[in-house]
PDB file of C-alpha atoms in Angstrom:
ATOM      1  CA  UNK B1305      19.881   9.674  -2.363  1.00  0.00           C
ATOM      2  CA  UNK B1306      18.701   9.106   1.207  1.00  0.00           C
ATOM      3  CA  UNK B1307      18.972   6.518   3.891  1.00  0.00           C
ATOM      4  CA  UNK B1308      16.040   4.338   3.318  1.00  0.00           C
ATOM      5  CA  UNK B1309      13.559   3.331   6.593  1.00  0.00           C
ATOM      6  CA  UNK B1310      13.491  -0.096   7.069  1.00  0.00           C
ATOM      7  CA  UNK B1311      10.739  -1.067   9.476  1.00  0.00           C
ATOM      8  CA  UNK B1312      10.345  -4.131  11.703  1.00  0.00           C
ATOM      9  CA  UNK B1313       7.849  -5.250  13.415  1.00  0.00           C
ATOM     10  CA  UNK B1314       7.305  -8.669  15.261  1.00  0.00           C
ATOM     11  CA  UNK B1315       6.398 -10.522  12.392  1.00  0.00           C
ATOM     12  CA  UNK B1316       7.689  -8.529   9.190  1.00  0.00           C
ATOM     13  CA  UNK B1317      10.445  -6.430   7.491  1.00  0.00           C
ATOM     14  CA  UNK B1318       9.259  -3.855   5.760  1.00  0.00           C
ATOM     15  CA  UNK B1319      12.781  -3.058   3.852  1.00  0.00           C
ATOM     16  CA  UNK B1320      14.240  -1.998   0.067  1.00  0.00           C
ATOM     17  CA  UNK B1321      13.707  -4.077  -2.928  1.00  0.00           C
ATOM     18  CA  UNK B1322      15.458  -6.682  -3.920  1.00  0.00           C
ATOM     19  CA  UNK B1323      16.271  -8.346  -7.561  1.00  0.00           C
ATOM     20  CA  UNK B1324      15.055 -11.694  -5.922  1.00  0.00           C
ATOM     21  CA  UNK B1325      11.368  -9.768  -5.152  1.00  0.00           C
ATOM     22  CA  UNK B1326      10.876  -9.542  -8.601  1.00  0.00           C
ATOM     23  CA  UNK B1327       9.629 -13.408  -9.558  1.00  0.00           C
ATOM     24  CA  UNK B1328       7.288 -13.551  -6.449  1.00  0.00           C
ATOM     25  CA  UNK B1329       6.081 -10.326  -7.181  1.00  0.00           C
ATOM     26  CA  UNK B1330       5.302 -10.809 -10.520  1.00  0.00           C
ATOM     27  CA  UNK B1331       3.480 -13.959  -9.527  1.00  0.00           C
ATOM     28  CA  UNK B1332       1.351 -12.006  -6.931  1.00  0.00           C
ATOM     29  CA  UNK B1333       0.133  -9.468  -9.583  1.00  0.00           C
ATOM     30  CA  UNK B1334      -0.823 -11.935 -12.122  1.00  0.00           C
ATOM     31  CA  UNK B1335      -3.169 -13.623  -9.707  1.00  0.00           C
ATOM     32  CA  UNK B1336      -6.438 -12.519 -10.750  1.00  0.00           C
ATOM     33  CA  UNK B1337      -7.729 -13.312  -7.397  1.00  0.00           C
ATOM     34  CA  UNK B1338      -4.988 -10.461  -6.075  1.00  0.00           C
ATOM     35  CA  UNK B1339      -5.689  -7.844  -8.487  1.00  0.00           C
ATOM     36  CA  UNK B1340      -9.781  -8.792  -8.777  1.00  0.00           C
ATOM     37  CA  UNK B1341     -10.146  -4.578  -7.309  1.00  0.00           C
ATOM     38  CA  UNK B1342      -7.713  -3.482  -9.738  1.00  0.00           C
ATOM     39  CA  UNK B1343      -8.598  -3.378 -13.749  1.00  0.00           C
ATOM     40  CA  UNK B1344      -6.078  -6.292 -14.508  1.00  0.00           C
ATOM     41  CA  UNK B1345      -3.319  -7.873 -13.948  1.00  0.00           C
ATOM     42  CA  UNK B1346      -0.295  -7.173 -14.328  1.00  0.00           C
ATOM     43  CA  UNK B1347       2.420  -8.467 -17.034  1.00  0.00           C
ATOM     44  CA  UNK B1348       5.940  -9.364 -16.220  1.00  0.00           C
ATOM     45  CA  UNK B1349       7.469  -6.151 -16.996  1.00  0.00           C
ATOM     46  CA  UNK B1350       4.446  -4.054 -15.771  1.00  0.00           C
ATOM     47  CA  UNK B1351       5.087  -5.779 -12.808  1.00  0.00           C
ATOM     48  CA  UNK B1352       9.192  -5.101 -12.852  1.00  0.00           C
ATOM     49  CA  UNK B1353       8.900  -1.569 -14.052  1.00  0.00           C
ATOM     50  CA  UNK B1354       6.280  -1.324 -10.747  1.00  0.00           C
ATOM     51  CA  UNK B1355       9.278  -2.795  -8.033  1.00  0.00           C
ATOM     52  CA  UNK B1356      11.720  -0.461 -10.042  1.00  0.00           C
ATOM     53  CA  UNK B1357       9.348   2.700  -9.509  1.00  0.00           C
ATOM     54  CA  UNK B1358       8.946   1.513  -5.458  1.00  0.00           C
ATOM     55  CA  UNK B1359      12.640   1.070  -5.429  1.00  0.00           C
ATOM     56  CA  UNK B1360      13.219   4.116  -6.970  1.00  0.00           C
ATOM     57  CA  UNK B1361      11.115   6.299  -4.754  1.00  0.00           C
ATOM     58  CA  UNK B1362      12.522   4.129  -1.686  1.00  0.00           C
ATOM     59  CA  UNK B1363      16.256   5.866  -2.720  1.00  0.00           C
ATOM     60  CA  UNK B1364      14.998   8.940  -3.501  1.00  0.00           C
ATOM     61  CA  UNK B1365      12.595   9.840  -0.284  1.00  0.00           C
ATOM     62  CA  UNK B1366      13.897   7.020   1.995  1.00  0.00           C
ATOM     63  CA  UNK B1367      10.266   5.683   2.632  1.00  0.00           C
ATOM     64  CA  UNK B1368       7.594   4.313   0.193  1.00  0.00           C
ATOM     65  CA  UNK B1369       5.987   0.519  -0.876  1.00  0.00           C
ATOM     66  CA  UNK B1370       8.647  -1.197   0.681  1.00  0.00           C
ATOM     67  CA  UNK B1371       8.797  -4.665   0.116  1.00  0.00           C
ATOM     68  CA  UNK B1372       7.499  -6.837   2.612  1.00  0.00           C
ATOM     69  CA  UNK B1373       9.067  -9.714   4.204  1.00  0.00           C
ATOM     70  CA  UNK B1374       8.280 -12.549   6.584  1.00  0.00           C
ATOM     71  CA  UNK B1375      10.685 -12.604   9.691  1.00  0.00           C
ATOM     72  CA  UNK B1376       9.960 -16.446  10.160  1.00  0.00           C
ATOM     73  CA  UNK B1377      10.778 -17.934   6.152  1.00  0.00           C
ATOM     74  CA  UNK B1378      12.576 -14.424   4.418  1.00  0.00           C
ATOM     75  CA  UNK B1379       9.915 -14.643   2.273  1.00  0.00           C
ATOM     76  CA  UNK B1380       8.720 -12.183   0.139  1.00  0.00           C
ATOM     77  CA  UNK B1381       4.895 -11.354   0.140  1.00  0.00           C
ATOM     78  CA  UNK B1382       3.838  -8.144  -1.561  1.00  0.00           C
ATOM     79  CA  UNK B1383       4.581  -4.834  -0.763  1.00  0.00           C
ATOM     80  CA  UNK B1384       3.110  -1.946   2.157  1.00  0.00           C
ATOM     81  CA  UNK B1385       3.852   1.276   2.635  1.00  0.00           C
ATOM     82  CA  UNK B1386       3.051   5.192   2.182  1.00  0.00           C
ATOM     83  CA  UNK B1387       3.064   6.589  -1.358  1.00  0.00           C
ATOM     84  CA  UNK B1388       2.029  10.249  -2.699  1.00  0.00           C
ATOM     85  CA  UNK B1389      -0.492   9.437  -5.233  1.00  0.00           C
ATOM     86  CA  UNK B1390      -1.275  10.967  -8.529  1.00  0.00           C
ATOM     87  CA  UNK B1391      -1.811  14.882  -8.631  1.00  0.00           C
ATOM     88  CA  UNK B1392      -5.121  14.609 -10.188  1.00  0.00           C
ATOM     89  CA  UNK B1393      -7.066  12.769  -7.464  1.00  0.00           C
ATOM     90  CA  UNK B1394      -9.869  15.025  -5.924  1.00  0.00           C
ATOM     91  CA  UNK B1395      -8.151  15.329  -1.998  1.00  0.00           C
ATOM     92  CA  UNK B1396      -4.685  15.793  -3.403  1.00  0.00           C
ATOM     93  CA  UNK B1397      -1.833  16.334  -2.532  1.00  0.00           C
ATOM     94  CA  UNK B1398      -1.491  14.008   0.303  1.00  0.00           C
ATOM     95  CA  UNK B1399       0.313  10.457   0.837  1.00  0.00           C
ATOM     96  CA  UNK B1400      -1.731   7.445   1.598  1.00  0.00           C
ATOM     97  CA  UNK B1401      -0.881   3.818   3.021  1.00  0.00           C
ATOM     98  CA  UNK B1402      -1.411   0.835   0.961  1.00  0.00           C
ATOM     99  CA  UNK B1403      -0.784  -2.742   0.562  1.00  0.00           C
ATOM    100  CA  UNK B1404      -0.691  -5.544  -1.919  1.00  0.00           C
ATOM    101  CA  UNK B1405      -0.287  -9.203  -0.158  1.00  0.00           C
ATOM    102  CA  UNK B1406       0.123 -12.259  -2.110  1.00  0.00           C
ATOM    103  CA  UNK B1407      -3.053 -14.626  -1.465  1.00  0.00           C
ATOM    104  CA  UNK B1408      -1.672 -17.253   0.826  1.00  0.00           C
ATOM    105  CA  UNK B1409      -1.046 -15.116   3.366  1.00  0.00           C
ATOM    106  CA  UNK B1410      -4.330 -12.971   3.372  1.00  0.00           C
ATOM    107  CA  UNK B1411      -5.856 -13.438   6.281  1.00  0.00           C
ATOM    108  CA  UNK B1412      -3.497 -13.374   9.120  1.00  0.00           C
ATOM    109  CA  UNK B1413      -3.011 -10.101   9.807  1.00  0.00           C
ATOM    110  CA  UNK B1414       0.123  -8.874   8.242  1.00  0.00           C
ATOM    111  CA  UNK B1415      -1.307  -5.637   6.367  1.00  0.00           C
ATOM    112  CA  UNK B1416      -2.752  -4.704   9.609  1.00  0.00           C
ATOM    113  CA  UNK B1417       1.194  -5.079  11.415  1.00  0.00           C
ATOM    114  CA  UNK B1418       2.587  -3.357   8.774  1.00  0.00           C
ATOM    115  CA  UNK B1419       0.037  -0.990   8.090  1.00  0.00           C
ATOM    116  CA  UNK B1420       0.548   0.428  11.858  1.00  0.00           C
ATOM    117  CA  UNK B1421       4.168   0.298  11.593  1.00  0.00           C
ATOM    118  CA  UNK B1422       3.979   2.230   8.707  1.00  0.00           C
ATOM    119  CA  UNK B1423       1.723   5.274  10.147  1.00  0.00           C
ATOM    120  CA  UNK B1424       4.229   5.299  13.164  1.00  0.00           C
ATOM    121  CA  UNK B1425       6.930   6.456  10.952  1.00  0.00           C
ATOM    122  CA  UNK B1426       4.447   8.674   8.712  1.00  0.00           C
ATOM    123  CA  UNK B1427       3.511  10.692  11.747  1.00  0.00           C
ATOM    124  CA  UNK B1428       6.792   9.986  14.122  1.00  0.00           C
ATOM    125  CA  UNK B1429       9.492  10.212  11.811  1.00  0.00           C
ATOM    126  CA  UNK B1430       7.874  11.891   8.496  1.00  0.00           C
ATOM    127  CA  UNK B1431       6.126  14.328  10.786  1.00  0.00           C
ATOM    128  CA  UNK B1432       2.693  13.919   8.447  1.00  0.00           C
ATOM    129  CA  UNK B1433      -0.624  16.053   9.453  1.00  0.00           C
ATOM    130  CA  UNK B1434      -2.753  13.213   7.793  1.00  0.00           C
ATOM    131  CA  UNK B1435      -2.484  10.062   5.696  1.00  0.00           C
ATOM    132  CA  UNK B1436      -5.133   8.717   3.625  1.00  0.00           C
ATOM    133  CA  UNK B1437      -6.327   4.988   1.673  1.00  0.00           C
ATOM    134  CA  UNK B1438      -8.314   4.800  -0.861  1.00  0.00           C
ATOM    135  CA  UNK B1439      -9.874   1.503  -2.973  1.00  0.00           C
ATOM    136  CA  UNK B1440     -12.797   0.377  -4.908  1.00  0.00           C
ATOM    137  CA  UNK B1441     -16.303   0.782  -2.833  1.00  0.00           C
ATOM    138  CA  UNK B1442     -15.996  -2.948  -3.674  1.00  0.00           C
ATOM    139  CA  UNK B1443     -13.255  -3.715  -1.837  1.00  0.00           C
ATOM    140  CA  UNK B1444     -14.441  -4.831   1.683  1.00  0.00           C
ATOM    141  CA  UNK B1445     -11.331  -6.153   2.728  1.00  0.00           C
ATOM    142  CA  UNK B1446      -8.928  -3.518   2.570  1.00  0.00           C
ATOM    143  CA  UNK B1447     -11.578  -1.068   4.024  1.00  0.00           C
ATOM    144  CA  UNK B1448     -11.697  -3.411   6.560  1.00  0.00           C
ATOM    145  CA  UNK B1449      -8.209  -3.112   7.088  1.00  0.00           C
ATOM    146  CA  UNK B1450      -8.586   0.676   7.307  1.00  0.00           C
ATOM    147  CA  UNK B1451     -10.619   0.339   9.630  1.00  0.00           C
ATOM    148  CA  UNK B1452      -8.415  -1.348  11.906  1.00  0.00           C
ATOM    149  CA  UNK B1453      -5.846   0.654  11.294  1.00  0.00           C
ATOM    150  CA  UNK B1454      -8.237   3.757  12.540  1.00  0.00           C
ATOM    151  CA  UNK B1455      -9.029   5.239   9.854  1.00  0.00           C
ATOM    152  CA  UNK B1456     -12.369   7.143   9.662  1.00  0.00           C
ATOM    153  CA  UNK B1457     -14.462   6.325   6.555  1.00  0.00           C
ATOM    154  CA  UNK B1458     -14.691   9.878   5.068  1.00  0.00           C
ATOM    155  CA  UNK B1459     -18.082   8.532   3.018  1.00  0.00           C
ATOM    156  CA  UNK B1460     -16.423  10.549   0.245  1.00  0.00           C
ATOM    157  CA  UNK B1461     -16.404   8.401  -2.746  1.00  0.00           C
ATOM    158  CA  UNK B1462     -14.457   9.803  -5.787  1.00  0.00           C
ATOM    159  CA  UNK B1463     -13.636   8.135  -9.532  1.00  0.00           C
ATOM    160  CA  UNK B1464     -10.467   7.371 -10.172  1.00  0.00           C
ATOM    161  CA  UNK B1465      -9.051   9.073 -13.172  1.00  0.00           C
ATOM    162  CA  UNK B1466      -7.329   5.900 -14.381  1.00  0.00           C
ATOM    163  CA  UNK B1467      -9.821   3.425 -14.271  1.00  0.00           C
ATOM    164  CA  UNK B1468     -12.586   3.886 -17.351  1.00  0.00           C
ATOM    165  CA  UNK B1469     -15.867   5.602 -17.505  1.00  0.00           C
ATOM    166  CA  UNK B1470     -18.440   2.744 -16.503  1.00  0.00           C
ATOM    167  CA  UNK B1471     -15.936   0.120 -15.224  1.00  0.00           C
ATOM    168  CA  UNK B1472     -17.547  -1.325 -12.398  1.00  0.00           C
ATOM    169  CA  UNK B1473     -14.400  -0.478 -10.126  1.00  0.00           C
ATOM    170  CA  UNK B1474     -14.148   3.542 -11.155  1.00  0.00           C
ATOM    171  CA  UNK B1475     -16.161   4.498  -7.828  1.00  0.00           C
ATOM    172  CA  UNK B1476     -13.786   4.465  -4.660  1.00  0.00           C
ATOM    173  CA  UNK B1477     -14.311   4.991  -1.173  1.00  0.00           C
ATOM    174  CA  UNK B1478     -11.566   7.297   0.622  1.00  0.00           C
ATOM    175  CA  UNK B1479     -10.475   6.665   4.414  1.00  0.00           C
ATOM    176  CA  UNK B1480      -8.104   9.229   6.855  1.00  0.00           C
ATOM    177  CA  UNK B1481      -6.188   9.350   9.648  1.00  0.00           C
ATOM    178  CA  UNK B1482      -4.804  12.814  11.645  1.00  0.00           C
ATOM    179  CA  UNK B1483      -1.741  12.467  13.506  1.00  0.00           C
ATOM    180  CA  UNK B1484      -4.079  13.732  16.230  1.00  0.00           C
ATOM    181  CA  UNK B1485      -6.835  10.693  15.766  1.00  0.00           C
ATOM    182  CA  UNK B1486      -3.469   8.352  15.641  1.00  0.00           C
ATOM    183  CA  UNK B1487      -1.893   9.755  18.794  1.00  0.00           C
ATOM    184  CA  UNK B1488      -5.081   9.528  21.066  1.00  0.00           C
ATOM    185  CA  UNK B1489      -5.169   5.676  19.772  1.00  0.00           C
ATOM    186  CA  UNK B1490      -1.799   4.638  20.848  1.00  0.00           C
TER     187      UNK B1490
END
């Protein structure tokens, strides 16, 4: 077990889980609207086991999808963070930055703040050569996010291993960022 990063930024704690993340989280990813890139939603305890894995990781590395909390209420919203995905995708092994934001608060920026907090301690602290994202070709919005974040559209698109032959979200896009690309923009 590790000290786990907890990150702050001006409008959100990025910190470990907590038993009371577990009703709001389940909430976020059985909103179809939420999980509309994603082959379905989640159940309650698909949803639990999920926080437990994060938690998990959180204790054993000291970084992952930390839960994400808003400085002004203490409430919980979804989760952000870096993550080492499965073995079998085609670029890996590598860790990647991703989010998952509960619907009311889309829209105001907060993956953005936490996603740059986030690749500060993946390069600073972490030391990283690279981080990557990855969604559905679909998904506009979190590309856009990527894209703010600086991350260069590789125009790779790969499908995922878990999502069925001839689902219409199998085909995803994948994004990077160097250290070097990340340093010059700061």
């Amino acid at each position: 077990m590790v000290n786990p990063i907890e990150i702050s930024t001006q409008r959100l704690f990025l910190r470990q889980w907590r038993s009371t993340d577990l009703e709001p989280f389940a909430q976020l990813n059985a909103d179809p609207e939420v999980m509309s890139h994603f082959p379905d939603t989640l159940s309650r305890k698909q949803s639990d086991d999920l926080a437990q894995r994060c938690q998990q990781l959180i204790q054993q590395r000291g970084w992952g999808f930390w839960a994400v909390e808003l400085k002004s209420s203490c409430a919980f919203i979804g989760f952000l963070g870096l993550h080492i995905p499965r073995a079998d995708l085609p670029f890996s092994p590598c860790v990647e930055i991703g989010w998952r934001l509960a619907q009311s608060h889309w829209g105001n920026g907060y993956a953005t703040e936490g996603g740059r907090a986030a690749l500060q301690v993946a390069f600073d602290q972490l030391s990283l050569e690279e981080v990557v994202s990855f969604t559905s070709v679909e998904n506009c919005r979190s590309r856009r996010v990527m894209e703010r974040l600086g991350m260069g559209d590789s125009t790779e698109t790969f499908e995922h291993p878990a999502i069925p032959p001839g689902h219409h979200l199998r085909q995803h896009c994948l994004y990077r960022i160097s250290k070097a690309a990340w340093q010059v923009s700061q």
